[in-house]
XYZ file of C-alpha atoms in Angstrom:
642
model
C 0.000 0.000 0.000
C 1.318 3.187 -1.221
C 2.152 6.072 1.694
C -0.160 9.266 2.129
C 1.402 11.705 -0.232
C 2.860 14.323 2.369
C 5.922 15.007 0.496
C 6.788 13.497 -2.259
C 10.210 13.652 -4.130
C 9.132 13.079 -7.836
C 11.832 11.862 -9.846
C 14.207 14.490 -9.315
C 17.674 14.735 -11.463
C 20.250 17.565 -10.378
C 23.071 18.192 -12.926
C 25.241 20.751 -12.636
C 27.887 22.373 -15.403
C 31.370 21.616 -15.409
C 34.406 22.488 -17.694
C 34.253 19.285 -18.255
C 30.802 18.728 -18.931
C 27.823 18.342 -17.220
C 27.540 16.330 -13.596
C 25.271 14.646 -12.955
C 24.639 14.829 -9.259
C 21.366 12.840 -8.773
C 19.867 11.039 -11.062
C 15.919 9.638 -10.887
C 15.360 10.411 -6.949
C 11.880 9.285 -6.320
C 10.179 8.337 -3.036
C 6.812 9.426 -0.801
C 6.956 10.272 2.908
C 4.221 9.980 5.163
C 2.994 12.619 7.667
C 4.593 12.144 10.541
C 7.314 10.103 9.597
C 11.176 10.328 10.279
C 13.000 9.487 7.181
C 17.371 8.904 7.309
C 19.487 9.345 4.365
C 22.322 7.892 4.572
C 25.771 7.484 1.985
C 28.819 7.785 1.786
C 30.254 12.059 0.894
C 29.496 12.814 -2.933
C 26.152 10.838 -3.094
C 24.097 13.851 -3.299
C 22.320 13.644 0.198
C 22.700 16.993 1.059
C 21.791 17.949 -2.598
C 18.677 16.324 -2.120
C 17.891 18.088 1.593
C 18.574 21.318 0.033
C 16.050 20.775 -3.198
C 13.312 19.828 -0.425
C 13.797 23.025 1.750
C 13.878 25.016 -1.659
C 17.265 26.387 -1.627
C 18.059 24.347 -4.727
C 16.586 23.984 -7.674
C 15.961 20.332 -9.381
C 17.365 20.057 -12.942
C 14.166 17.766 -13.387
C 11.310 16.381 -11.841
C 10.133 17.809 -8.059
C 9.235 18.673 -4.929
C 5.387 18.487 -3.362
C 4.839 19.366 -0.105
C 0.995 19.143 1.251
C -0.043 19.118 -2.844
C 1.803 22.258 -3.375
C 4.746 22.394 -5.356
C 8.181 23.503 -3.753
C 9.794 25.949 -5.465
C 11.559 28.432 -3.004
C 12.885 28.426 0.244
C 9.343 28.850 2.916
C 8.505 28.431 7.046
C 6.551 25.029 5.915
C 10.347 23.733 6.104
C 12.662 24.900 8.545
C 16.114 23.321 8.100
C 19.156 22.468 10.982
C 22.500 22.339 10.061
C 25.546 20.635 11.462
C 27.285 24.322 11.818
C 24.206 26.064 14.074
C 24.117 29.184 12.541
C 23.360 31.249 15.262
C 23.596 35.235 14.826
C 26.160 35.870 17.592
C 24.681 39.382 18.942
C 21.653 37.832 19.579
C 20.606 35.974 22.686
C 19.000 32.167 22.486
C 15.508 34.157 22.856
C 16.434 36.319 20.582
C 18.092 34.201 17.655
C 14.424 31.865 18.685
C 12.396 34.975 18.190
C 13.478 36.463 15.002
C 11.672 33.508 13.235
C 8.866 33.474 15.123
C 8.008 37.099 15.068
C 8.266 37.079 11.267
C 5.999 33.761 10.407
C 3.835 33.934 12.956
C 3.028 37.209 13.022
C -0.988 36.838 13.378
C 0.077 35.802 16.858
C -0.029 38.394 19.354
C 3.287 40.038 21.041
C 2.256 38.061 24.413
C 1.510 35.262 22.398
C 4.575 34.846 20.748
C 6.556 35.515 23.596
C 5.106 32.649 25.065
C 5.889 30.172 21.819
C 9.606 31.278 22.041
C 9.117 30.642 26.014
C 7.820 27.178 24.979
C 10.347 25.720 23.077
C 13.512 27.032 25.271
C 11.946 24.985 27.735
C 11.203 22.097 25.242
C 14.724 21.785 25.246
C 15.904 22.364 28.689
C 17.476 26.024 27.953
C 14.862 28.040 30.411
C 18.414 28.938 32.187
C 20.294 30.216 29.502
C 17.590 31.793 27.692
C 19.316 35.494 28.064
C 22.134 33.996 27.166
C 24.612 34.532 23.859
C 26.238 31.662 21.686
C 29.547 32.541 23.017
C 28.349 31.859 26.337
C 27.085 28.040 25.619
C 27.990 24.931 24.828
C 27.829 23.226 21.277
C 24.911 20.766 22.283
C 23.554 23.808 23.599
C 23.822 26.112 20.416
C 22.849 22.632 18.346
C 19.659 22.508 20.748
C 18.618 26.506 19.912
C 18.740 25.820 16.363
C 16.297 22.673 17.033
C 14.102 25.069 19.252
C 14.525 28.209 16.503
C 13.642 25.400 13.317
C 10.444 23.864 15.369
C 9.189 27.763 17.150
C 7.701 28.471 14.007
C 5.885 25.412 13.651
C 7.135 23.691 10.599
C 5.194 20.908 8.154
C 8.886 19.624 7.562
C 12.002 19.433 9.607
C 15.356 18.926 7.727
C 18.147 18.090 9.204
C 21.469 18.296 7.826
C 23.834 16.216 10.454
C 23.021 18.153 13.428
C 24.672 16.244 15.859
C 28.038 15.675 13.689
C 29.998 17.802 15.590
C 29.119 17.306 18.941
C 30.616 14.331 21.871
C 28.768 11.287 21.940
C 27.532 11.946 25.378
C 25.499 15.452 24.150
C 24.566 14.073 21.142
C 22.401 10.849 22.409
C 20.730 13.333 24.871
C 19.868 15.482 21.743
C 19.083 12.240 19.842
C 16.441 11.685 22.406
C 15.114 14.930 22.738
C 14.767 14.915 18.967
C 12.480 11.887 18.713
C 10.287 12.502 22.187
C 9.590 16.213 20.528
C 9.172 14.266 16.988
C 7.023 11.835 18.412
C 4.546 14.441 20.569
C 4.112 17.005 18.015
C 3.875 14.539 14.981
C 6.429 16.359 12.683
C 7.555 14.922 9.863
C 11.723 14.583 9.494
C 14.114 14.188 6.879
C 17.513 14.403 8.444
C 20.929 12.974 6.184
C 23.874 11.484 8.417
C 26.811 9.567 8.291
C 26.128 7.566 11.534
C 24.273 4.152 11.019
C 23.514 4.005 14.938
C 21.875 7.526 15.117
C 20.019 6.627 11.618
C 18.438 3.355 13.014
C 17.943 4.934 16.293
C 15.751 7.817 14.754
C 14.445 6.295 11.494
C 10.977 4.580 10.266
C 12.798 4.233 7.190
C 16.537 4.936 5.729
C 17.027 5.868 2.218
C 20.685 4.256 1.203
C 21.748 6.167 -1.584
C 24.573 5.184 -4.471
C 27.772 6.508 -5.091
C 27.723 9.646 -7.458
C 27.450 10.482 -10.185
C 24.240 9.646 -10.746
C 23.740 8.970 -7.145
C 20.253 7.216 -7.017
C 18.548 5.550 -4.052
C 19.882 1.956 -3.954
C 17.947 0.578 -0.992
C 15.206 1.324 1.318
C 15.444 -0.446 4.761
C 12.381 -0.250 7.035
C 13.162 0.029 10.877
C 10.258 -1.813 12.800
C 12.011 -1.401 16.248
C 9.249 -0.253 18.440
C 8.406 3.364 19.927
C 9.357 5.176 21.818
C 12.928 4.171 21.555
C 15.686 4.486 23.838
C 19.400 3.760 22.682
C 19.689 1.107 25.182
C 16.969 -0.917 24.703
C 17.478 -0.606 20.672
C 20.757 -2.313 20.990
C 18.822 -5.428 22.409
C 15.497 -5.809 20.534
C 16.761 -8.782 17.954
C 16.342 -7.099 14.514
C 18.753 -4.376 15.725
C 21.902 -5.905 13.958
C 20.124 -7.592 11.334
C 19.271 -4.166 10.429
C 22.480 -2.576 11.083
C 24.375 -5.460 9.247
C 22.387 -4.381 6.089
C 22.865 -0.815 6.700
C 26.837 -1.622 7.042
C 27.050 -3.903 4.082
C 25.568 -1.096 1.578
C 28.055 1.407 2.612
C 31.403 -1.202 2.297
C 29.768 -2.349 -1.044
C 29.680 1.273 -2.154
C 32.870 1.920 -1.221
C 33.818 -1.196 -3.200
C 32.643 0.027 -6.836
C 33.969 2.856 -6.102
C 37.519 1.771 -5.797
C 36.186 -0.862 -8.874
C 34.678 2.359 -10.816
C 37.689 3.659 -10.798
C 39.623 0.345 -11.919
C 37.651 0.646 -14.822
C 37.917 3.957 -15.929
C 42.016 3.754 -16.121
C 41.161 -0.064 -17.980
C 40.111 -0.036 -21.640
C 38.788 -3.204 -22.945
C 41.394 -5.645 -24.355
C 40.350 -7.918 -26.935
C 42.102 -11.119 -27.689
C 41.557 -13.029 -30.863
C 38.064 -13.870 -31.735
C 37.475 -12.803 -27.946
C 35.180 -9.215 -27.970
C 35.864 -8.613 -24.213
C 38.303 -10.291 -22.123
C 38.462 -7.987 -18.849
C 35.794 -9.396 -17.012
C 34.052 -8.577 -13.583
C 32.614 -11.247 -12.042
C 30.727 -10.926 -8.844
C 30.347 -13.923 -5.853
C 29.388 -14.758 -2.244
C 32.095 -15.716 0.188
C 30.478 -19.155 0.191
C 31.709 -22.391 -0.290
C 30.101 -23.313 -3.581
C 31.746 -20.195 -4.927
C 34.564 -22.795 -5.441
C 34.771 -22.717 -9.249
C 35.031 -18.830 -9.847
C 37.993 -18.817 -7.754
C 39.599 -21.858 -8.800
C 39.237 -20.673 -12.484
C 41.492 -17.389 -10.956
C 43.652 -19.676 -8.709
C 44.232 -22.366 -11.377
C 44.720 -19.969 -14.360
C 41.499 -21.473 -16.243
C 40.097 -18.311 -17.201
C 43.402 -17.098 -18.387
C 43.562 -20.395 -20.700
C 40.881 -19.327 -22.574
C 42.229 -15.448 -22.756
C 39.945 -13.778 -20.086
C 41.588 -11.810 -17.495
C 39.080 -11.716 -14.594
C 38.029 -9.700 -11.680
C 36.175 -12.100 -8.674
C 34.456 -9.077 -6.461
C 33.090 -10.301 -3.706
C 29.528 -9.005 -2.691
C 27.829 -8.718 0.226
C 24.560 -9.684 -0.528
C 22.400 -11.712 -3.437
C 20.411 -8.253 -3.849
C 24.244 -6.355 -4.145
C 24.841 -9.041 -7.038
C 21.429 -8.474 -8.647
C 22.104 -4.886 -8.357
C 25.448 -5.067 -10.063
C 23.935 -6.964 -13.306
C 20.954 -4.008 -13.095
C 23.572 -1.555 -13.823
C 25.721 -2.925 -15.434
C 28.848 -3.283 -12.751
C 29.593 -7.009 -12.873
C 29.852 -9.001 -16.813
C 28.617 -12.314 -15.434
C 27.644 -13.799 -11.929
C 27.575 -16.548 -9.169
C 23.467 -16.251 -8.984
C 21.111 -18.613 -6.857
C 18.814 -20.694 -8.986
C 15.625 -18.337 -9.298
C 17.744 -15.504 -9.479
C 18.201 -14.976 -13.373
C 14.065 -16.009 -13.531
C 13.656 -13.331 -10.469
C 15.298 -10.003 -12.870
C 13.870 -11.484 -16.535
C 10.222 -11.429 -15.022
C 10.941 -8.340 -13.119
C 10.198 -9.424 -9.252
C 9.995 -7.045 -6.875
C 8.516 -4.118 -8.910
C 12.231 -3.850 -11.094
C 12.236 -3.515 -14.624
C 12.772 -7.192 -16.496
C 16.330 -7.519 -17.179
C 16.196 -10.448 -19.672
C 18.889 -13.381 -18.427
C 20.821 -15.934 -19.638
C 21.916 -19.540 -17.533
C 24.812 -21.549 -19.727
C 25.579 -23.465 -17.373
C 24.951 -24.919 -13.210
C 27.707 -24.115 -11.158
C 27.160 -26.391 -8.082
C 24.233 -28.716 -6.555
C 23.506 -29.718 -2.740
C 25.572 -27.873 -0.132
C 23.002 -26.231 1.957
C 21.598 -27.400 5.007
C 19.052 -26.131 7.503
C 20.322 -25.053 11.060
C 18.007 -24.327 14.208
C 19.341 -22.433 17.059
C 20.781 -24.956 19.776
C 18.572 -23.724 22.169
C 15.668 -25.489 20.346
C 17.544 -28.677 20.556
C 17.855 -28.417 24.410
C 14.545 -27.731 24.770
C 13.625 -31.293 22.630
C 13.367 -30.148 18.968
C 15.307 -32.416 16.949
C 13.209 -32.785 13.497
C 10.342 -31.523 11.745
C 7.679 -32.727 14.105
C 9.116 -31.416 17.169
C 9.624 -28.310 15.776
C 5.697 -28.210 14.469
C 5.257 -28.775 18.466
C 7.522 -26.026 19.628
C 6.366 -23.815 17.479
C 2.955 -24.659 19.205
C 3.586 -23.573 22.615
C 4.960 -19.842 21.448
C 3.623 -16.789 22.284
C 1.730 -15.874 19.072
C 1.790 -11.898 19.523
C 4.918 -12.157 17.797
C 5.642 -14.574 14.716
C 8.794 -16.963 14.910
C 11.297 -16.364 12.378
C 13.735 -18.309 10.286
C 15.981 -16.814 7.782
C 16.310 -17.562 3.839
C 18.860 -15.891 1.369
C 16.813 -14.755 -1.239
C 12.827 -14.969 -2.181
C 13.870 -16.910 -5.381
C 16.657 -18.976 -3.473
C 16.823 -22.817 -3.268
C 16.938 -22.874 0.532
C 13.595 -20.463 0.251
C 11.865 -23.051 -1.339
C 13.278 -26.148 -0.257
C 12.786 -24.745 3.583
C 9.107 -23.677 2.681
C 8.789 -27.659 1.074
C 10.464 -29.083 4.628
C 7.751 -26.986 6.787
C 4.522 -27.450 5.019
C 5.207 -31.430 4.988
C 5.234 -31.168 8.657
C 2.024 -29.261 8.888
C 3.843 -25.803 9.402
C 2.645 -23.385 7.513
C 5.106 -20.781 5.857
C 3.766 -17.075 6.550
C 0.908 -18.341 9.080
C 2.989 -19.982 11.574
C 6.086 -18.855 10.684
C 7.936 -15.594 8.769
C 10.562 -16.372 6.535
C 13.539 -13.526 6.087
C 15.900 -12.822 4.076
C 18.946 -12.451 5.369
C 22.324 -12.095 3.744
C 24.235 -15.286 4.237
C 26.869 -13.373 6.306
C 24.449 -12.208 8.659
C 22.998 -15.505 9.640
C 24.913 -16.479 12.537
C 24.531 -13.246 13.828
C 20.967 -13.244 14.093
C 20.860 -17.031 15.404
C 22.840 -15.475 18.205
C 20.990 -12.341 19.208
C 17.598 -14.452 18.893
C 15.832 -12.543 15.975
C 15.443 -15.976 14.346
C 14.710 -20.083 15.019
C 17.142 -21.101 11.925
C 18.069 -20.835 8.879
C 18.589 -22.483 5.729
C 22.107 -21.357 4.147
C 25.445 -22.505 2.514
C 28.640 -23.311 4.036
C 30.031 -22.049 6.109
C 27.547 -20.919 8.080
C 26.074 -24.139 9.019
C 29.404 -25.581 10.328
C 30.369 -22.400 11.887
C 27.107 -22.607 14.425
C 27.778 -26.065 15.311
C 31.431 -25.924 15.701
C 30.637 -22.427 18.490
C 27.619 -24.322 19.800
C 25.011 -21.967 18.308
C 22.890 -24.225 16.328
C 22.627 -27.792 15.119
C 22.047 -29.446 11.722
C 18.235 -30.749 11.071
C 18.822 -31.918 7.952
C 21.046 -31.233 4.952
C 18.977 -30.439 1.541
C 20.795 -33.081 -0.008
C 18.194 -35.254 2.078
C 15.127 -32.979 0.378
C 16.437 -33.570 -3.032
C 18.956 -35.203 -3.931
C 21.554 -33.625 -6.668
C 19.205 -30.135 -6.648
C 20.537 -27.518 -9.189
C 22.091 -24.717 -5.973
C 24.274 -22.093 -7.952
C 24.648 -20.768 -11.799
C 26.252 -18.754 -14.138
C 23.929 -15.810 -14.509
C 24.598 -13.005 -17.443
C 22.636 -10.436 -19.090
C 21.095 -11.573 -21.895
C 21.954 -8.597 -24.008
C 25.601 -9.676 -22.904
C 25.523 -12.097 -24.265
C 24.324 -11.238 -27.511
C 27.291 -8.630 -27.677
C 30.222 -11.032 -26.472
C 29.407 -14.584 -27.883
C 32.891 -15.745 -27.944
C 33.411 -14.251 -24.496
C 30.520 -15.818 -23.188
C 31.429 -19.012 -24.732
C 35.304 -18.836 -23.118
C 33.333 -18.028 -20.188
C 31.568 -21.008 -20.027
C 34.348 -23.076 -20.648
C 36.925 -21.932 -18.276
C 34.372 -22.357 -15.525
C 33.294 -26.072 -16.363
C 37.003 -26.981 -16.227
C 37.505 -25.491 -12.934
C 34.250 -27.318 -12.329
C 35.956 -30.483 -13.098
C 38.687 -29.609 -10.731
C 36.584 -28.805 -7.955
C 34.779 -32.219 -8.010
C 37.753 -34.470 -7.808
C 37.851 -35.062 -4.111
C 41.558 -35.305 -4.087
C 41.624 -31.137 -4.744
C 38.937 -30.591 -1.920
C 41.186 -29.696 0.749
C 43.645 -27.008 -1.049
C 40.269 -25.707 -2.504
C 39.036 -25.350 1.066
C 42.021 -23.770 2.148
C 42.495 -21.186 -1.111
C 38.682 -19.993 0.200
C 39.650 -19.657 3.266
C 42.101 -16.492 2.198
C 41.085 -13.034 2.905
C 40.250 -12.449 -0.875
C 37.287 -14.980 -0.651
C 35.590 -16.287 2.414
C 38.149 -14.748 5.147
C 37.163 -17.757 7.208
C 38.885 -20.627 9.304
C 39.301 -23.361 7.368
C 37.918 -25.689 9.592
C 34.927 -23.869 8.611
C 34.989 -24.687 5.123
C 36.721 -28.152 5.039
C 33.576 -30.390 6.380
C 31.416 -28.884 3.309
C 33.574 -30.255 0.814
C 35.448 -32.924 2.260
C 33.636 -34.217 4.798
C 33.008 -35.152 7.635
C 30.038 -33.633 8.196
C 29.043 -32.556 12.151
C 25.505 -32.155 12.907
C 26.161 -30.999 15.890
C 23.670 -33.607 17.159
C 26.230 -36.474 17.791
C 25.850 -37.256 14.471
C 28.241 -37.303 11.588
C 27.814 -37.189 7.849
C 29.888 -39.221 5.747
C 28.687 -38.384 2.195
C 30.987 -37.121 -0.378
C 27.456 -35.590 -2.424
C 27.246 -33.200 0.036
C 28.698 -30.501 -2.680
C 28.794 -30.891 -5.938
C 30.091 -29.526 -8.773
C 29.078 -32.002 -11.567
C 26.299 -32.070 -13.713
C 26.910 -28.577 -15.264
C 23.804 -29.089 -17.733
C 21.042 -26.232 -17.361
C 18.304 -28.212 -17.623
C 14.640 -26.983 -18.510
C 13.122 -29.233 -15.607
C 15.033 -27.964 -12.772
C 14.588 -24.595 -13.656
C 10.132 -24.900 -14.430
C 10.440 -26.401 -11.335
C 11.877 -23.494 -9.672
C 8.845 -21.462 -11.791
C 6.242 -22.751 -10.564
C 7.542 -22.467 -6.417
C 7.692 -18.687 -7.393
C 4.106 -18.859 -8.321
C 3.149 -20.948 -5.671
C 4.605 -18.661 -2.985
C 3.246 -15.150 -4.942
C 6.773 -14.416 -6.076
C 6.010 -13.691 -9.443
C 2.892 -14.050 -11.534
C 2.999 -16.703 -13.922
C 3.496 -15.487 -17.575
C 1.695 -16.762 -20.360
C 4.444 -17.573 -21.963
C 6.661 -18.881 -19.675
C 8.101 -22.231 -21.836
C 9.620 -19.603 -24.582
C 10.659 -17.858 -21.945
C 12.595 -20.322 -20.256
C 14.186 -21.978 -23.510
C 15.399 -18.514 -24.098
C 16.953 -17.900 -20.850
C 19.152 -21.436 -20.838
C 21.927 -21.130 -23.198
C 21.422 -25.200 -23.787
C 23.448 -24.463 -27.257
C 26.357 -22.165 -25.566
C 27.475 -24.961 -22.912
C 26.344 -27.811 -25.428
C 29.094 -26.072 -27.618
C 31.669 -25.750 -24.758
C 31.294 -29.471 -24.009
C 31.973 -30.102 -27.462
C 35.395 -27.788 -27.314
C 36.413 -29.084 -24.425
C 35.784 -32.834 -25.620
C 33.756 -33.725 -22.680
C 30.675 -36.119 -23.196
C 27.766 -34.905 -24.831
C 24.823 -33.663 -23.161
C 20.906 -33.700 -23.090
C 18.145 -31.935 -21.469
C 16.670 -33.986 -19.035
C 12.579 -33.702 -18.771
C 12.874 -36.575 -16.269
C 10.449 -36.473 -13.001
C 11.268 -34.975 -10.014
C 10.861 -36.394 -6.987
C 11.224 -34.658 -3.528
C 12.006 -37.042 0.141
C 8.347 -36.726 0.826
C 6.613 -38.517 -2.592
C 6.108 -35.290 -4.150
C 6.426 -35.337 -7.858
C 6.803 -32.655 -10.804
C 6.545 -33.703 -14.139
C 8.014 -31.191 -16.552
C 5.727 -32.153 -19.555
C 2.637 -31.375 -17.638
C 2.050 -27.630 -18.075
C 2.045 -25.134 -15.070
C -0.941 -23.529 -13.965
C -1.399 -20.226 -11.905
């Protein structure tokens, strides 16, 4: 449900000339604020934040689109908007009443003298400056001076407070009293806030929503992160409420990934293209997740594969399936490590994006997830699906239990939806399923903001080796040999760089071939364990790929299947499959013509062509059954219905 329209930003560019050419500052802004609401920007310096504040209180002009405030259109500087700044800006030969009453005596000047007197009188006391109302700037503090220009912006009764980072330059101490003052006023008088910081903390502490904006130029908004903590809020109990780092680990992970393409951005610009023989593009940006099954993009680096078929590749590693998804949006990465519904999820547009038409050549990796509860579930009896289904029973319903997925069009979404509703537990009634980033896991199993999760290694190793969570069952035991990870590129990529995409192909099903010889599992576990790629102990990352396995349950694994990395074929089967779980879980619609659509998506031809180059056996698409631990069967020639 769209917000009341209170303010609304309305596609707004700002470009500004330059002798050498025109900048483009912001680029497309668009987003609605509710009455009432406290809105953060946050980004790293040169994304345009304070660009954007300044178009809003009207001392900036958009280069297109606009500003409407209340239905009326912004155009100038007005009282409806009263702006702080990190520098106060107090006139320094006038008292705190004074520098409060200039405003007020010129907006509110239907008022009477006693009357206004008594509104300036109001809001020193609102914030605790009754004493050193007579007072100059030279004779108070800098929380003090910060606090007048709160009391000065909110005297004459704004519809909008902007905030420019207000409490930048003030001790932490000063600045969380301010930061409460600043939501308990907020909060009483119902005033809308737009305020743009640096600080994460002070942004989640304040916030119903941040605004995470790109990297200029072109600075956009990349992500919009809703903060559910409860109100009123106090720093201390924020820290504690279980979403907090969840929240903040997102928040953090935008910023390092923007200061990432930056530093890539820039790799770029001083890099032209090299072409190699019949090869159109062989400098190559390829993006992954520090996850185990990220194995063959690194061993094709490692092992000098890609460079045997003339590519000279970049691995950058992302933070987040939605940071790789944004990276093929604009254009950032050439090709990527991409969960199975993932190159479906941007060709059909999920998530109100434009469709981004895909293309799969090949299947990186099958198996290797497994789904982990939190330990303290297994000391209070849960040890399988049913005695979860009973757990889950006895909860306090006023909240619902959580467990955490990677991505909406993710294997381990769908698999872990499969696992619960055979058990008579009911995905979205009885329990909420996240996503999380697969970093950010463990940290959530730990603070409590969720049961389990379903995830890659290392994180399910990791939890049982610190005694934070135990194995319930691997996915292996859902279905057995299930497509996990592909190679995901733009389809109009691929129409550009054939040959590339074709070398591409080929490198990566040799490392492949590599990575599923057992005898290479252990200096593959221990290259990923470098600070390039996972940045993990190794004893991590062994157990996934080499076995054994630790269920943390007194249970071991011995079952070399439990990664894979054969069985490269992208076959139509897996991937309808995959299809219709989106539909059935209101992912995506189903489109009318969603068997074209597939066959055009799978590059069958491009990796039957590499196998043929590479003089591996030929290949086939399967249309065989598929049959899941529980009986369930999909048959590919039947066809899907909404």
């Amino acid at each position: 449900m769209s917000l009341p329209a209170f303010l609304e930003i309305d596609h707004v560019d700002r470009m500004f000339p330059t002798p050498q050419g025109t900048y483009v500052a912001l680029k497309d802004v668009h987003l609605r604020i509710a009455k009432g609401e406290f809105i953060s920007v946050i980004g790293h310096s040169g994304c345009g934040k304070s660009t954007l504040l300044n178009i809003v209180a009207g001392l900036d002009r958009a280069s297109a689109g606009g500003i409407v405030l209340q239905g009326r259109e912004v155009r100038d500087p007005g009282p409806d908007r009263m702006v702080v700044f990190q520098n106060h800006s107090l006139l320094p030969w006038l008292t705190v009443r004074q520098n409060i009453a200039l405003g007020v005596n010129r907006v509110l000047k239907h008022l009477s003298k006693q009357e206004r007197r008594q509104v300036v009188a109001d809001h020193i006391a609102m914030v605790g400056l009754t004493a050193a109302a007579d007072k100059y700037p030279r004779e108070i503090s800098g929380g003090m001076k910060q606090r007048v220009g709160i009391a000065r912006a909110l005297a004459i009764r704004p519809e909008l407070l902007l905030l420019d980072e207000p409490f930048g330059a003030l001790d932490a101490l000063t600045r969380g009293r301010l930061q409460e003052q600043l939501m308990e006023i907020c909060n009483r008088y119902e005033i809308s806030a737009m305020m743009v910081t640096h600080d994460v903390d002070e942004a989640l502490l304040l916030a119903d929503r941040v605004i995470m904006m790109t990297n200029g130029p072109s600075a956009h908004i990349g992500q919009i992160l809703a903060v559910p903590l409860p109100r009123p809020r106090s720093r201390m109990e924020v820290i504690h409420d279980p979403n907090y780092y969840r929240l903040r680990g997102e928040l953090v992970e935008f910023l390092n990934h923007q200061k990432f393409l930056k530093k890539e951005r820039a790799k770029v610009q001083k890099a032209a293209v090299i072409s190699r023989g019949s090869i159109e593009k062989s400098n190559l940006t390829l993006g992954f997740i520090p996850l185990s099954d990220c194995a063959p993009l690194v061993v094709a680096v490692e092992k000098g594969f890609f460079a045997k078929h003339g590519l000279d590749v970049t691995l950058t590693r992302e933070p987040s399936w939605s940071a790789i998804a944004d990276g093929m949006r604009e254009g950032q990465l050439d090709a990527a490590q991409m969960v199975t519904g993932m190159p479906l999820s941007l060709t059909l547009g999920a998530d109100n994006h434009p469709p981004l038409p895909m293309q799969v050549s090949m299947t990186l990796s099958r198996n290797g997830n497994a789904i982990t509860l939190s330990r303290r579930l297994y000391d209070q009896g849960v040890t399988d699906l049913s005695t979860l289904r009973l757990y889950l029973q006895t909860l306090d319903r006023k909240r619902l239990p959580t467990m955490g997925v990677v991505h909406a069009a993710s294997m381990h979404n769908f698999l872990l939806r499969h696992w619960l509703s055979s058990g008579g537990i009911q995905p979205d009634r009885d329990v909420e399923l996240m996503v999380i980033p697969p970093p950010q896991m463990l940290a959530n199993l730990t603070s409590g903001g969720i049961l389990g999760y379903c995830v890659g290694e290392p994180w399910n190793m990791r939890a049982v080796q610190e005694r934070l969570g135990f194995v319930v069952i691997a996915t292996m035991d859902l279905w057995s040999g299930h497509i996990e990870k592909v190679l995901g590129v733009r389809q109009e990529w691929a129409e550009q760089y054939p040959n590339t995409y074709l070398a591409l192909t080929k490198a990566l099903l040799e490392a492949c071939l590599y990575c599923e010889s057992f005898e290479h599992r252990d200096e593959i576990a221990a290259t990923l364990a470098g600070s390039r790629y996972l940045n993990a102990d190794s004893q991590f990352i062994r157990p996934g790929l080499a076995g054994p396995y630790d269920l943390g349950t007194g249970k071991t694994l011995y079952r070399k299947e439990f990664c894979r990395f054969d069985h490269n074929t992208p076959h139509y089967s897996e991937h309808l499959w995959v299809l219709a779980q989106m539909v059935r879980w209101h992912i995506v619609p189903l489109p009318s013509n969603y068997d074209a659509l597939l066959r055009q998506m799978l590059s069958l031809s491009v990796y039957q062509r590499a196998v043929a180059e590479l003089d591996l056996p030929p290949c086939s698409d399967s249309m065989t059954p598929i049959t899941l631990w529980d009986g369930t069967t999909f048959d590919p020639t039947l066809p899907l219905s909404a």
